[in-house]
C-alpha cells in the first residue's frame, strides 16, 4: 500500500534533498543505487495530543543491490528541548497509520530506538523499495512548559547511507497560512499550537455552484477551550439567502477520517446539531479536563445561483461556554467553476 492519497486534496511541492555525504545532483553516475522517501510529522496541540505520529511512505528506488536494501533513518527531535521537553522522557514505537489497516503498515521496520533525542530507524526492503509498506511511528512522553500560540518546529532528518535521500516540500490545504490550515511538511517540519492561546475560529470551505447541482460546504469550528459543561455554537448563514433558499438544506457531522464513520469531533461529544431558518446550532459536551475541542460539519443540499464569483464572504458565529469571549471567522468564496476539461 502506498500513501498517495495524502496529496489528493491539496497541492504538493517536492524536491529531492541528498543525505549522507553526497548531493545526488552532483553524482557522476546516474546509475548508482538510491532510495528516496518523504517524512511527515504531525502537528501537536499542546495539552491535548499525547503522541506525535511520524510517517514514512511512498519509498522509491529499484534494482537495489543487497548491500543497499537496508536504509538508516535518523530523526533528531532535540528541537523540542527549547519548549521545555526533556528528551530523556521520550519514547517511540510503531503505531497504526491513518490511511490504511494496521497490517498494511510497518512490515519493513527492522529496528527502532531513540537515544539522546535521536530516533534511529532501520528500514529493510527488497531490491524494489517502492514495494515497501508505509511506516508510522508514535513519539510520546513530551511535556511542554514554554510555548507560544503558534510555532514552527523543524526536526533534522538524515541518513548515514549515501544511497538514501529525503524528499522536501509541503502539502498545502485550502486554508494554508491561516489558523484554519497549517501546512503539512514532507521533510520534518511541523506546527506546535497552544489551543488556549487562540480564539475560537470558524473555518469555511468555498462553495462551487457549477451546473446548479446540490452544493456542499464543509464548516469547522476550531480552537475551542471549554470552561463550562456545555459549549453552544450558533452560526448564522443567512448571507446565502441572496443566492438561494433554505429549502432542502441539511447539516450533518463530517467523518473524522475516510476510514471511519466516527463524527469529526475532538475533545468533546456532539450532543445536538440542527439547522433552522438559516441558523446552524450545535451543542458540545466537553471531555473531562480537556483544554481543546473542535468540530466539523457539512452543509448539504445547497441550491445557489451566482453570476460573477462572490469573494471573501463569511458567516457570523457566537460561542457560549468557552474561555475566550471573542471569536474569529475566516472568509470563503462562492464560485461557479467547471472542472478542468469540461467545456
Coordinates of C-alpha atoms in Angstrom, one line a residue:
X1 CA 0.0 0.0 0.0
X2 CA 1.3 3.5 -0.9
X3 CA 0.3 6.7 0.8
X4 CA -0.5 8.6 -2.4
X5 CA -3.9 9.7 -1.1
X6 CA -2.2 12.3 1.1
X7 CA -1.9 14.7 -1.8
X8 CA -5.4 14.1 -3.2
X9 CA -7.0 17.3 -1.8
X10 CA -4.2 19.8 -1.9
X11 CA -1.2 20.9 -3.8
X12 CA 2.3 19.5 -3.2
X13 CA 5.7 20.9 -4.0
X14 CA 8.5 18.3 -3.9
X15 CA 12.2 18.5 -4.4
X16 CA 14.9 15.9 -3.6
X17 CA 17.4 16.5 -0.9
X18 CA 20.5 14.4 -0.5
X19 CA 21.6 12.8 2.8
X20 CA 24.7 11.2 3.9
X21 CA 27.9 12.8 2.4
X22 CA 26.8 13.3 -1.2
X23 CA 24.4 15.5 -3.1
X24 CA 22.6 13.5 -5.7
X25 CA 22.6 16.3 -8.2
X26 CA 26.4 16.1 -8.2
X27 CA 26.7 12.4 -8.8
X28 CA 28.9 11.5 -11.7
X29 CA 26.9 8.4 -12.4
X30 CA 23.1 8.3 -12.5
X31 CA 23.1 4.5 -12.2
X32 CA 24.2 4.4 -8.6
X33 CA 21.5 2.9 -6.3
X34 CA 19.3 5.4 -4.5
X35 CA 16.2 5.4 -2.3
X36 CA 14.1 8.4 -1.7
X37 CA 11.2 9.0 0.8
X38 CA 9.1 11.8 2.3
X39 CA 8.7 12.1 6.1
X40 CA 5.6 13.7 7.5
X41 CA 5.4 14.8 11.2
X42 CA 2.0 15.5 12.8
X43 CA 1.3 18.9 14.3
X44 CA 1.0 19.0 18.1
X45 CA -1.8 20.6 20.1
X46 CA -0.2 21.3 23.4
X47 CA -2.0 19.8 26.4
X48 CA -4.2 17.7 24.1
X49 CA -2.1 15.4 21.8
X50 CA -0.3 12.7 23.8
X51 CA 1.5 11.3 20.8
X52 CA 3.0 12.7 17.6
X53 CA 2.8 10.4 14.6
X54 CA 5.7 10.4 12.2
X55 CA 5.0 8.7 8.8
X56 CA 7.4 7.5 6.1
X57 CA 5.7 6.4 2.9
X58 CA 5.9 6.2 -0.9
X59 CA 9.5 4.9 -1.0
X60 CA 11.1 5.0 -4.4
X61 CA 14.1 3.1 -5.7
X62 CA 14.5 -0.1 -7.8
X63 CA 17.2 -2.6 -8.8
X64 CA 18.9 -2.2 -5.4
X65 CA 21.9 -4.5 -4.7
X66 CA 21.7 -6.4 -1.5
X67 CA 24.1 -4.1 0.3
X68 CA 21.7 -1.2 -0.4
X69 CA 18.5 -2.8 0.8
X70 CA 18.9 -1.6 4.4
X71 CA 18.1 2.1 4.9
X72 CA 19.0 4.0 8.0
X73 CA 16.9 7.0 9.0
X74 CA 17.8 9.3 11.9
X75 CA 15.3 11.9 13.2
X76 CA 16.7 14.4 15.6
X77 CA 13.8 15.6 17.9
X78 CA 16.0 17.7 20.3
X79 CA 14.5 20.9 19.0
X80 CA 11.7 20.1 21.4
X81 CA 14.0 20.9 24.3
X82 CA 13.7 24.7 23.8
X83 CA 10.0 24.3 24.6
X84 CA 10.6 22.6 27.9
X85 CA 10.6 18.9 26.8
X86 CA 13.1 16.5 28.5
X87 CA 14.2 14.3 25.7
X88 CA 15.2 11.6 28.2
X89 CA 11.4 11.1 28.8
X90 CA 10.6 10.4 25.1
X91 CA 9.7 7.0 23.8
X92 CA 9.0 5.8 20.2
X93 CA 7.2 2.8 18.9
X94 CA 5.4 1.7 15.7
X95 CA 1.7 2.6 15.5
X96 CA -1.3 2.3 13.2
X97 CA -1.2 4.7 10.3
X98 CA -4.2 6.9 9.5
X99 CA -4.6 5.8 5.9
X100 CA -4.9 2.1 6.0
X101 CA -5.4 -1.1 8.1
X102 CA -2.8 -2.0 10.7
X103 CA -1.5 -4.9 8.7
X104 CA -0.5 -2.6 5.8
X105 CA 2.0 -0.6 8.0
X106 CA 5.4 -1.2 9.5
X107 CA 6.2 -4.5 7.8
X108 CA 9.6 -3.2 6.6
X109 CA 10.8 -1.9 10.0
X110 CA 13.9 -3.8 11.0
X111 CA 14.9 -1.9 14.2
X112 CA 13.6 1.2 16.0
X113 CA 15.1 3.0 19.0
X114 CA 15.6 6.5 20.5
X115 CA 18.7 7.6 22.2
X116 CA 19.7 11.2 23.3
X117 CA 16.8 12.7 21.4
X118 CA 17.5 10.9 18.1
X119 CA 15.2 8.3 16.7
X120 CA 17.2 5.6 14.9
X121 CA 15.1 3.6 12.4
X122 CA 16.3 0.8 10.1
X123 CA 14.1 0.0 7.1
X124 CA 14.7 -3.2 5.2
X125 CA 13.3 -3.6 1.7
X126 CA 13.7 -5.8 -1.3
X127 CA 15.6 -4.7 -4.4
X128 CA 12.5 -2.7 -5.3
X129 CA 12.0 -0.2 -2.5
X130 CA 8.7 1.0 -4.0
X131 CA 7.1 -2.3 -2.8
X132 CA 7.7 -1.3 0.8
X133 CA 4.8 -0.7 3.1
X134 CA 4.4 2.7 4.8
X135 CA 5.7 3.2 8.3
X136 CA 4.1 5.0 11.2
X137 CA 5.9 5.9 14.4
X138 CA 4.4 7.3 17.6
X139 CA 6.5 9.7 19.7
X140 CA 5.3 10.0 23.3
X141 CA 6.4 11.3 26.7
X142 CA 6.7 15.1 25.9
X143 CA 5.6 17.8 28.3
X144 CA 5.7 21.4 27.2
X145 CA 6.3 24.3 29.5
X146 CA 7.3 27.3 27.3
X147 CA 5.3 27.7 24.1
X148 CA 3.7 30.5 22.1
X149 CA 0.3 30.3 20.3
X150 CA 1.8 29.0 17.0
X151 CA 5.4 27.9 16.5
X152 CA 7.0 26.2 13.5
X153 CA 9.4 23.4 14.6
X154 CA 11.9 21.6 12.4
X155 CA 13.3 18.1 13.1
X156 CA 16.6 17.3 11.4
X157 CA 16.2 14.2 9.3
X158 CA 19.4 12.5 8.0
X159 CA 20.9 9.2 7.0
X160 CA 24.4 7.9 7.2
X161 CA 23.8 6.0 3.9
X162 CA 24.8 7.7 0.7
X163 CA 22.1 5.9 -1.2
X164 CA 19.2 7.5 0.9
X165 CA 17.6 10.8 0.2
X166 CA 14.6 12.6 1.7
X167 CA 12.1 14.5 -0.4
X168 CA 11.4 18.1 0.6
X169 CA 8.3 20.2 0.1
X170 CA 5.0 20.7 1.7
X171 CA 1.3 19.8 1.4
X172 CA -0.9 22.9 1.3
X173 CA -4.6 22.8 2.1
X174 CA -7.0 25.5 1.0
X175 CA -6.5 27.5 4.2
X176 CA -2.8 27.2 4.5
X177 CA -1.2 30.1 6.3
X178 CA -4.3 30.8 8.4
X179 CA -5.4 29.4 11.8
X180 CA -7.6 27.0 9.8
X181 CA -4.9 25.2 7.9
X182 CA -1.3 24.8 8.9
X183 CA 0.8 23.4 6.0
X184 CA 1.9 19.7 6.3
X185 CA 5.6 19.5 5.6
X186 CA 7.2 16.5 3.9
X187 CA 10.6 17.0 5.4
X188 CA 10.2 17.0 9.2
X189 CA 8.7 20.5 9.9
X190 CA 5.5 20.8 11.9
X191 CA 3.4 23.3 13.8
X192 CA 3.3 23.4 17.6
X193 CA 0.0 25.0 18.7
X194 CA -1.3 26.0 22.2
X195 CA -5.1 26.0 21.8
X196 CA -5.5 28.1 24.9
X197 CA -3.8 31.0 23.3
X198 CA -6.1 31.0 20.2
X199 CA -9.6 32.3 19.9
X200 CA -12.5 30.1 18.7
X201 CA -12.3 30.2 14.9
X202 CA -14.8 29.5 12.2
X203 CA -13.2 27.8 9.2
X204 CA -15.1 27.6 5.9
X205 CA -14.5 25.9 2.6
X206 CA -15.6 27.6 -0.6
X207 CA -18.8 26.7 -2.3
X208 CA -18.9 25.6 -6.0
X209 CA -22.4 26.0 -7.7
X210 CA -21.4 24.5 -11.1
X211 CA -24.3 23.1 -13.1
X212 CA -26.9 24.1 -10.4
X213 CA -26.0 20.9 -8.6
X214 CA -26.7 20.5 -4.9
X215 CA -23.6 22.1 -3.5
X216 CA -21.9 21.3 -0.2
X217 CA -19.8 23.2 2.2
X218 CA -17.5 21.9 5.0
X219 CA -17.6 24.0 8.1
X220 CA -15.1 23.7 11.0
X221 CA -15.1 25.3 14.4
X222 CA -11.6 25.2 15.7
X223 CA -9.6 26.2 18.9
X224 CA -12.3 25.9 21.4
X225 CA -11.2 26.0 25.1
X226 CA -14.2 24.8 27.0
X227 CA -14.9 26.2 30.5
X228 CA -18.5 25.0 31.0
X229 CA -20.3 21.7 31.0
X230 CA -21.7 22.6 27.5
X231 CA -20.4 24.6 24.6
X232 CA -23.2 26.1 22.5
X233 CA -22.4 27.3 19.0
X234 CA -24.6 29.2 16.6
X235 CA -23.6 30.1 13.0
X236 CA -25.7 32.5 11.0
X237 CA -25.5 31.5 7.3
X238 CA -28.3 33.9 6.2
X239 CA -26.0 35.6 3.7
X240 CA -26.7 32.6 1.4
X241 CA -30.4 33.8 1.2
X242 CA -29.3 36.2 -1.5
X243 CA -28.3 33.3 -3.8
X244 CA -30.9 30.6 -2.9
X245 CA -33.4 29.2 -0.5
X246 CA -33.2 27.3 2.8
X247 CA -35.5 24.6 1.4
X248 CA -33.7 21.2 1.3
X249 CA -30.6 22.4 3.1
X250 CA -29.2 19.9 5.6
X251 CA -26.4 19.7 8.1
X252 CA -24.5 16.6 9.1
X253 CA -21.3 15.8 11.0
X254 CA -18.2 15.2 8.9
X255 CA -16.4 11.9 9.4
X256 CA -13.2 12.1 11.4
X257 CA -11.4 10.1 8.7
X258 CA -12.2 8.5 5.4
X259 CA -11.9 5.1 7.0
X260 CA -14.3 5.8 9.9
X261 CA -17.9 6.8 10.5
X262 CA -16.9 8.5 13.7
X263 CA -18.0 12.1 13.8
X264 CA -15.3 14.7 13.4
X265 CA -15.2 16.0 16.9
X266 CA -12.2 16.3 19.2
X267 CA -12.2 16.9 22.9
X268 CA -16.0 16.6 23.2
X269 CA -19.1 14.8 22.2
X270 CA -21.5 16.3 19.7
X271 CA -24.8 16.4 21.7
X272 CA -27.0 18.1 19.1
X273 CA -26.8 19.5 15.6
X274 CA -29.7 21.3 13.9
X275 CA -30.4 24.0 11.2
X276 CA -33.4 26.2 11.4
X277 CA -34.1 29.4 9.4
X278 CA -30.5 29.9 8.3
X279 CA -29.1 29.3 11.8
X280 CA -26.9 26.2 12.5
X281 CA -27.0 25.3 16.2
X282 CA -24.8 22.7 17.8
X283 CA -24.1 21.7 21.4
X284 CA -20.8 20.1 22.5
X285 CA -20.3 18.3 25.8
X286 CA -16.6 18.6 26.6
X287 CA -14.5 15.7 27.7
X288 CA -13.4 15.8 31.3
X289 CA -10.3 18.0 31.8
X290 CA -9.9 18.9 28.1
X291 CA -8.2 22.1 27.1
X292 CA -9.2 21.8 23.5
X293 CA -12.3 21.0 21.4
X294 CA -13.2 21.2 17.7
X295 CA -16.0 20.0 15.4
X296 CA -16.5 19.7 11.7
X297 CA -19.9 19.6 9.9
X298 CA -21.1 19.7 6.3
X299 CA -23.9 21.8 4.8
X300 CA -25.7 19.8 2.0
X301 CA -28.5 20.4 -0.4
X302 CA -27.4 24.0 -1.3
X303 CA -29.0 25.2 -4.5
X304 CA -27.4 28.5 -5.1
X305 CA -27.1 30.7 -8.2
X306 CA -24.3 33.1 -8.7
X307 CA -23.0 35.0 -11.7
X308 CA -19.6 36.5 -11.0
X309 CA -17.7 34.9 -8.2
X310 CA -18.6 36.1 -4.7
X311 CA -15.3 36.6 -2.9
X312 CA -14.3 36.8 0.8
X313 CA -17.7 36.5 2.5
X314 CA -18.2 34.9 5.9
X315 CA -20.8 33.9 8.4
X316 CA -21.4 35.2 11.9
X317 CA -20.7 32.9 14.8
X318 CA -21.4 33.0 18.6
X319 CA -20.0 30.6 21.2
X320 CA -21.1 30.2 24.8
X321 CA -19.2 28.2 27.3
X322 CA -15.7 28.9 26.1
X323 CA -12.9 30.6 27.9
X324 CA -12.5 33.2 25.2
X325 CA -15.4 35.6 24.7
X326 CA -14.2 36.7 21.2
X327 CA -14.4 34.6 18.0
X328 CA -12.7 34.8 14.7
X329 CA -14.2 33.9 11.3
X330 CA -12.4 33.0 8.1
X331 CA -13.8 34.0 4.7
X332 CA -14.8 31.9 1.8
X333 CA -15.8 32.2 -1.9
X334 CA -18.9 31.2 -3.8
X335 CA -17.9 30.3 -7.4
X336 CA -19.3 28.6 -10.5
X337 CA -16.2 26.8 -11.6
X338 CA -16.5 23.9 -14.1
X339 CA -14.0 21.1 -13.7
X340 CA -10.9 21.1 -15.9
X341 CA -11.7 19.6 -19.4
X342 CA -15.5 20.2 -19.0
X343 CA -16.4 22.8 -21.6

